[in-house]
């Protein structure tokens, strides 16, 4: 019995220190030198102030900002509680909602109202569904374009100016092949904020 | 479905096919202690490790000695992790002060049953998570308690697969190899070099790697947002490559900090299948006929493709209940950003989400980049059935190969019955003991999944009771109707299959579920590994039977078809009734617009 347990105890200690302490420390050291921006959370800053992470969605509800997808992380976009709704396809709450939860029906109505869309305009599905992480930083280009009119009006910009920005911040597929086109909402909104105010161009 | 979606899926398959052979020969060289590219550079470290372990690397173990070492090592490692988790409040590298009095308001307590469940979960390579990483675990718990297990449970899987391969390859041998050398070489020559490259790649893509505390940002609209951080990259790679699947953060590979870009996602999917694909070639080479390995790989590819097609197809069709609300869901209009986007991320889209869901359940990975609970009924059925078939489609590191070989043994046995000959597989006679062990392997999993699911649909406890505060055990689900049953069924399938993914709407952090799921994980790991080792021992002792004209060639397409058939029939006969009550009936109800 001792002959069996002793190597097990020694192996546990040796491998735990090697894989659980030494390995992550070496990797941390390399990453902090080679990729300090990414290794520290891809923080987005305005001056010295940390306003979020470029990789994480944050809540936007004012009309002058592009809005991310709805979120099920905590009370919405909570970094400490990532996750999805986990509602299945036949969930009444998911589709119709209740007092505490806006279902897809209500999300679609809100989206139409906010963006002044006619009743028969279909809402892109990513705008009314919650992502898996609750922190999905991106929306589809189709979703962004439908919001551009509202944002342009609220910022006194021309629609084409806003749409140009959308184009600039659309991430294409990797090598034209892998992934899906996506617009990073925080980067786009920060670019809007960086524009000089009231520069509406003649249309 | 879209053309570009399918192009990505085929690219994925192509890359796997290309790397199978070089990787497989390298892995075989490593476990057999032959000279290879790294043995000169790291040989001193290997010898030093044996000295520190205090073992004799030359000793050839019988299957019983091998199994005892494996079990003793697993037990000690599990107790070690349990202790780390329970003591994390007193240990360093806990910048968020979890399990102390200064813990933030959102912290979850690491109770004894949660620590037991987690330790069992990581020891068995299940990586079921009844907790959310970012609000429960200190950095030390993640690194030393959990990432450590990601390494060694993968290495133990490789070791057992190596022993099983030796059972077929050796002739009239007493032993099946040495557990400690298999373990050490797997860690040192296979996992570590890949880990360095892979974790740096992930960090470059945007996965954090720091010991600093969480950041607090004040957003553009003036709200406070907590940004969780930690040594994530150094854990993320082994979570994928070791087919563990236990995420640093709750949302797992859907979280932008674990899987930031489409490229990182693509590499993560490949790394799930990488080692098991290579092992099929190692097996063929070890038994002296690489066609045997390719035949197993072919059966795996057939089952993988069928699952991917179904899942992708139904996710692309989407949910008509959403369409009714004036929502555009067609892939004709939106490409792979249409379909069922609930619980999916925009940067991955449909093809990469469906492929990930299939790959992670084909293998016993359990990492997720979309929420399986929100998949369409048939999409969810595919993931569920993949796990229930025993995760032999590529499967876990090691466990996939030996699971597939158990089915290969059953297949030649059934073929032998049909023609009335003693079955043989790769030159070994398959007799009473092997078939008994194979059946034990199949029945243990079915028992654990079906009986525990059954129990959990009928047990009624008083409300607010200690054992299950929700009261009756079926109250823990967050979806009504057949989907609720699917949630319970998925939990026990995932635990028994050592998968670790979930229909995560079910609240499982209660003493009842933590304990019962912990037992299911134990059955799924060790009641599978021990029969496999017993089979290896029995096979190793046998003479080699030369192939004659009457031998059923187990490298032919006929064998691949028969093997696939046996897998589907065994799986379907066992699980079809309960799947009918869950996802299948849900599909019909969804299309007739019934909501629960």
JSON list of C-alpha atoms in Angstrom, two decimals, chain A residues 87-200:
[
{"chain": "A", "resi": 87, "resn": "UNK", "atom": "CA", "xyz": [-33.92, 29.15, -22.46]},
{"chain": "A", "resi": 88, "resn": "UNK", "atom": "CA", "xyz": [-34.84, 26.48, -24.96]},
{"chain": "A", "resi": 89, "resn": "UNK", "atom": "CA", "xyz": [-36.70, 26.96, -28.23]},
{"chain": "A", "resi": 90, "resn": "UNK", "atom": "CA", "xyz": [-40.11, 26.24, -26.70]},
{"chain": "A", "resi": 91, "resn": "UNK", "atom": "CA", "xyz": [-39.67, 28.53, -23.71]},
{"chain": "A", "resi": 92, "resn": "UNK", "atom": "CA", "xyz": [-42.61, 30.92, -23.32]},
{"chain": "A", "resi": 93, "resn": "UNK", "atom": "CA", "xyz": [-40.38, 33.29, -21.38]},
{"chain": "A", "resi": 94, "resn": "UNK", "atom": "CA", "xyz": [-37.83, 33.43, -24.20]},
{"chain": "A", "resi": 95, "resn": "UNK", "atom": "CA", "xyz": [-40.41, 34.23, -26.88]},
{"chain": "A", "resi": 96, "resn": "UNK", "atom": "CA", "xyz": [-43.07, 36.23, -25.05]},
{"chain": "A", "resi": 97, "resn": "UNK", "atom": "CA", "xyz": [-41.24, 37.33, -21.88]},
{"chain": "A", "resi": 98, "resn": "UNK", "atom": "CA", "xyz": [-42.73, 38.20, -18.49]},
{"chain": "A", "resi": 99, "resn": "UNK", "atom": "CA", "xyz": [-42.55, 41.09, -16.00]},
{"chain": "A", "resi": 100, "resn": "UNK", "atom": "CA", "xyz": [-38.87, 40.53, -15.24]},
{"chain": "A", "resi": 101, "resn": "UNK", "atom": "CA", "xyz": [-37.63, 39.49, -18.65]},
{"chain": "A", "resi": 102, "resn": "UNK", "atom": "CA", "xyz": [-38.11, 41.09, -22.06]},
{"chain": "A", "resi": 103, "resn": "UNK", "atom": "CA", "xyz": [-38.86, 38.29, -24.51]},
{"chain": "A", "resi": 104, "resn": "UNK", "atom": "CA", "xyz": [-38.02, 38.30, -28.19]},
{"chain": "A", "resi": 105, "resn": "UNK", "atom": "CA", "xyz": [-41.43, 39.78, -28.97]},
{"chain": "A", "resi": 106, "resn": "UNK", "atom": "CA", "xyz": [-40.79, 42.84, -26.80]},
{"chain": "A", "resi": 107, "resn": "UNK", "atom": "CA", "xyz": [-37.17, 43.18, -27.89]},
{"chain": "A", "resi": 108, "resn": "UNK", "atom": "CA", "xyz": [-38.34, 43.29, -31.50]},
{"chain": "A", "resi": 109, "resn": "UNK", "atom": "CA", "xyz": [-40.98, 45.91, -30.71]},
{"chain": "A", "resi": 110, "resn": "UNK", "atom": "CA", "xyz": [-38.45, 48.06, -28.85]},
{"chain": "A", "resi": 111, "resn": "UNK", "atom": "CA", "xyz": [-35.98, 47.78, -31.70]},
{"chain": "A", "resi": 112, "resn": "UNK", "atom": "CA", "xyz": [-38.57, 48.93, -34.24]},
{"chain": "A", "resi": 113, "resn": "UNK", "atom": "CA", "xyz": [-39.60, 51.84, -32.05]},
{"chain": "A", "resi": 114, "resn": "UNK", "atom": "CA", "xyz": [-36.06, 53.00, -31.27]},
{"chain": "A", "resi": 115, "resn": "UNK", "atom": "CA", "xyz": [-35.01, 52.89, -34.89]},
{"chain": "A", "resi": 116, "resn": "UNK", "atom": "CA", "xyz": [-38.28, 54.19, -36.31]},
{"chain": "A", "resi": 117, "resn": "UNK", "atom": "CA", "xyz": [-38.86, 51.12, -38.47]},
{"chain": "A", "resi": 118, "resn": "UNK", "atom": "CA", "xyz": [-42.12, 50.26, -40.17]},
{"chain": "A", "resi": 119, "resn": "UNK", "atom": "CA", "xyz": [-44.14, 47.32, -38.87]},
{"chain": "A", "resi": 120, "resn": "UNK", "atom": "CA", "xyz": [-43.25, 45.10, -41.81]},
{"chain": "A", "resi": 121, "resn": "UNK", "atom": "CA", "xyz": [-39.48, 45.60, -41.56]},
{"chain": "A", "resi": 122, "resn": "UNK", "atom": "CA", "xyz": [-37.95, 42.41, -40.26]},
{"chain": "A", "resi": 123, "resn": "UNK", "atom": "CA", "xyz": [-35.54, 42.78, -37.34]},
{"chain": "A", "resi": 124, "resn": "UNK", "atom": "CA", "xyz": [-32.21, 40.93, -37.69]},
{"chain": "A", "resi": 125, "resn": "UNK", "atom": "CA", "xyz": [-32.21, 38.00, -35.32]},
{"chain": "A", "resi": 126, "resn": "UNK", "atom": "CA", "xyz": [-28.98, 38.99, -33.56]},
{"chain": "A", "resi": 127, "resn": "UNK", "atom": "CA", "xyz": [-30.61, 42.22, -32.36]},
{"chain": "A", "resi": 128, "resn": "UNK", "atom": "CA", "xyz": [-33.27, 40.42, -30.32]},
{"chain": "A", "resi": 129, "resn": "UNK", "atom": "CA", "xyz": [-31.48, 37.30, -29.09]},
{"chain": "A", "resi": 130, "resn": "UNK", "atom": "CA", "xyz": [-29.07, 37.12, -26.18]},
{"chain": "A", "resi": 131, "resn": "UNK", "atom": "CA", "xyz": [-25.59, 35.85, -26.83]},
{"chain": "A", "resi": 132, "resn": "UNK", "atom": "CA", "xyz": [-23.94, 32.87, -25.14]},
{"chain": "A", "resi": 133, "resn": "UNK", "atom": "CA", "xyz": [-21.56, 34.95, -23.04]},
{"chain": "A", "resi": 134, "resn": "UNK", "atom": "CA", "xyz": [-23.85, 37.92, -22.47]},
{"chain": "A", "resi": 135, "resn": "UNK", "atom": "CA", "xyz": [-20.75, 39.92, -23.40]},
{"chain": "A", "resi": 136, "resn": "UNK", "atom": "CA", "xyz": [-20.78, 39.49, -27.18]},
{"chain": "A", "resi": 137, "resn": "UNK", "atom": "CA", "xyz": [-18.89, 42.59, -28.28]},
{"chain": "A", "resi": 138, "resn": "UNK", "atom": "CA", "xyz": [-20.23, 42.49, -31.84]},
{"chain": "A", "resi": 139, "resn": "UNK", "atom": "CA", "xyz": [-23.39, 42.97, -33.85]},
{"chain": "A", "resi": 140, "resn": "UNK", "atom": "CA", "xyz": [-23.98, 42.03, -37.47]},
{"chain": "A", "resi": 141, "resn": "UNK", "atom": "CA", "xyz": [-23.45, 44.66, -40.17]},
{"chain": "A", "resi": 142, "resn": "UNK", "atom": "CA", "xyz": [-27.17, 44.38, -41.01]},
{"chain": "A", "resi": 143, "resn": "UNK", "atom": "CA", "xyz": [-28.05, 45.28, -37.44]},
{"chain": "A", "resi": 144, "resn": "UNK", "atom": "CA", "xyz": [-25.60, 48.19, -37.41]},
{"chain": "A", "resi": 145, "resn": "UNK", "atom": "CA", "xyz": [-26.97, 49.62, -40.66]},
{"chain": "A", "resi": 146, "resn": "UNK", "atom": "CA", "xyz": [-30.53, 49.63, -39.32]},
{"chain": "A", "resi": 147, "resn": "UNK", "atom": "CA", "xyz": [-29.31, 51.66, -36.33]},
{"chain": "A", "resi": 148, "resn": "UNK", "atom": "CA", "xyz": [-27.31, 54.17, -38.35]},
{"chain": "A", "resi": 149, "resn": "UNK", "atom": "CA", "xyz": [-30.20, 56.53, -39.06]},
{"chain": "A", "resi": 150, "resn": "UNK", "atom": "CA", "xyz": [-31.02, 56.92, -35.37]},
{"chain": "A", "resi": 151, "resn": "UNK", "atom": "CA", "xyz": [-27.39, 57.49, -34.42]},
{"chain": "A", "resi": 152, "resn": "UNK", "atom": "CA", "xyz": [-26.83, 59.98, -37.21]},
{"chain": "A", "resi": 153, "resn": "UNK", "atom": "CA", "xyz": [-29.90, 61.99, -36.17]},
{"chain": "A", "resi": 154, "resn": "UNK", "atom": "CA", "xyz": [-28.97, 62.03, -32.49]},
{"chain": "A", "resi": 155, "resn": "UNK", "atom": "CA", "xyz": [-25.44, 63.17, -33.29]},
{"chain": "A", "resi": 156, "resn": "UNK", "atom": "CA", "xyz": [-26.34, 65.61, -36.00]},
{"chain": "A", "resi": 157, "resn": "UNK", "atom": "CA", "xyz": [-24.22, 63.69, -38.48]},
{"chain": "A", "resi": 158, "resn": "UNK", "atom": "CA", "xyz": [-25.07, 62.57, -41.96]},
{"chain": "A", "resi": 159, "resn": "UNK", "atom": "CA", "xyz": [-26.12, 58.97, -42.42]},
{"chain": "A", "resi": 160, "resn": "UNK", "atom": "CA", "xyz": [-23.33, 58.37, -44.90]},
{"chain": "A", "resi": 161, "resn": "UNK", "atom": "CA", "xyz": [-20.75, 59.54, -42.35]},
{"chain": "A", "resi": 162, "resn": "UNK", "atom": "CA", "xyz": [-22.05, 57.03, -39.84]},
{"chain": "A", "resi": 163, "resn": "UNK", "atom": "CA", "xyz": [-22.24, 54.26, -42.41]},
{"chain": "A", "resi": 164, "resn": "UNK", "atom": "CA", "xyz": [-18.68, 54.93, -43.41]},
{"chain": "A", "resi": 165, "resn": "UNK", "atom": "CA", "xyz": [-17.63, 54.43, -39.83]},
{"chain": "A", "resi": 166, "resn": "UNK", "atom": "CA", "xyz": [-19.57, 51.15, -39.70]},
{"chain": "A", "resi": 167, "resn": "UNK", "atom": "CA", "xyz": [-17.69, 50.00, -42.74]},
{"chain": "A", "resi": 168, "resn": "UNK", "atom": "CA", "xyz": [-14.41, 50.99, -41.17]},
{"chain": "A", "resi": 169, "resn": "UNK", "atom": "CA", "xyz": [-15.11, 49.06, -38.00]},
{"chain": "A", "resi": 170, "resn": "UNK", "atom": "CA", "xyz": [-16.57, 45.96, -39.65]},
{"chain": "A", "resi": 171, "resn": "UNK", "atom": "CA", "xyz": [-14.31, 43.00, -39.14]},
{"chain": "A", "resi": 172, "resn": "UNK", "atom": "CA", "xyz": [-14.23, 40.75, -42.17]},
{"chain": "A", "resi": 173, "resn": "UNK", "atom": "CA", "xyz": [-13.72, 36.98, -42.10]},
{"chain": "A", "resi": 174, "resn": "UNK", "atom": "CA", "xyz": [-10.18, 35.89, -41.30]},
{"chain": "A", "resi": 175, "resn": "UNK", "atom": "CA", "xyz": [-8.45, 35.30, -44.68]},
{"chain": "A", "resi": 176, "resn": "UNK", "atom": "CA", "xyz": [-11.86, 35.92, -46.19]},
{"chain": "A", "resi": 177, "resn": "UNK", "atom": "CA", "xyz": [-12.92, 32.51, -44.94]},
{"chain": "A", "resi": 178, "resn": "UNK", "atom": "CA", "xyz": [-13.10, 31.92, -41.20]},
{"chain": "A", "resi": 179, "resn": "UNK", "atom": "CA", "xyz": [-15.76, 33.40, -38.94]},
{"chain": "A", "resi": 180, "resn": "UNK", "atom": "CA", "xyz": [-18.54, 35.88, -39.64]},
{"chain": "A", "resi": 181, "resn": "UNK", "atom": "CA", "xyz": [-18.47, 39.59, -40.44]},
{"chain": "A", "resi": 182, "resn": "UNK", "atom": "CA", "xyz": [-19.00, 41.52, -37.22]},
{"chain": "A", "resi": 183, "resn": "UNK", "atom": "CA", "xyz": [-19.04, 45.11, -36.01]},
{"chain": "A", "resi": 184, "resn": "UNK", "atom": "CA", "xyz": [-17.42, 45.79, -32.65]},
{"chain": "A", "resi": 185, "resn": "UNK", "atom": "CA", "xyz": [-19.88, 48.08, -30.87]},
{"chain": "A", "resi": 186, "resn": "UNK", "atom": "CA", "xyz": [-17.52, 49.65, -28.34]},
{"chain": "A", "resi": 187, "resn": "UNK", "atom": "CA", "xyz": [-14.86, 50.48, -30.91]},
{"chain": "A", "resi": 188, "resn": "UNK", "atom": "CA", "xyz": [-17.51, 51.99, -33.17]},
{"chain": "A", "resi": 189, "resn": "UNK", "atom": "CA", "xyz": [-19.01, 54.07, -30.38]},
{"chain": "A", "resi": 190, "resn": "UNK", "atom": "CA", "xyz": [-15.60, 55.30, -29.29]},
{"chain": "A", "resi": 191, "resn": "UNK", "atom": "CA", "xyz": [-14.89, 56.35, -32.86]},
{"chain": "A", "resi": 192, "resn": "UNK", "atom": "CA", "xyz": [-18.18, 58.28, -32.88]},
{"chain": "A", "resi": 193, "resn": "UNK", "atom": "CA", "xyz": [-17.22, 60.01, -29.65]},
{"chain": "A", "resi": 194, "resn": "UNK", "atom": "CA", "xyz": [-13.88, 60.97, -31.14]},
{"chain": "A", "resi": 195, "resn": "UNK", "atom": "CA", "xyz": [-15.53, 62.78, -34.07]},
{"chain": "A", "resi": 196, "resn": "UNK", "atom": "CA", "xyz": [-15.65, 66.56, -33.76]},
{"chain": "A", "resi": 197, "resn": "UNK", "atom": "CA", "xyz": [-19.16, 67.56, -32.65]},
{"chain": "A", "resi": 198, "resn": "UNK", "atom": "CA", "xyz": [-21.82, 68.76, -35.09]},
{"chain": "A", "resi": 199, "resn": "UNK", "atom": "CA", "xyz": [-19.88, 68.22, -38.25]},
{"chain": "A", "resi": 200, "resn": "UNK", "atom": "CA", "xyz": [-22.91, 67.38, -40.32]}
]
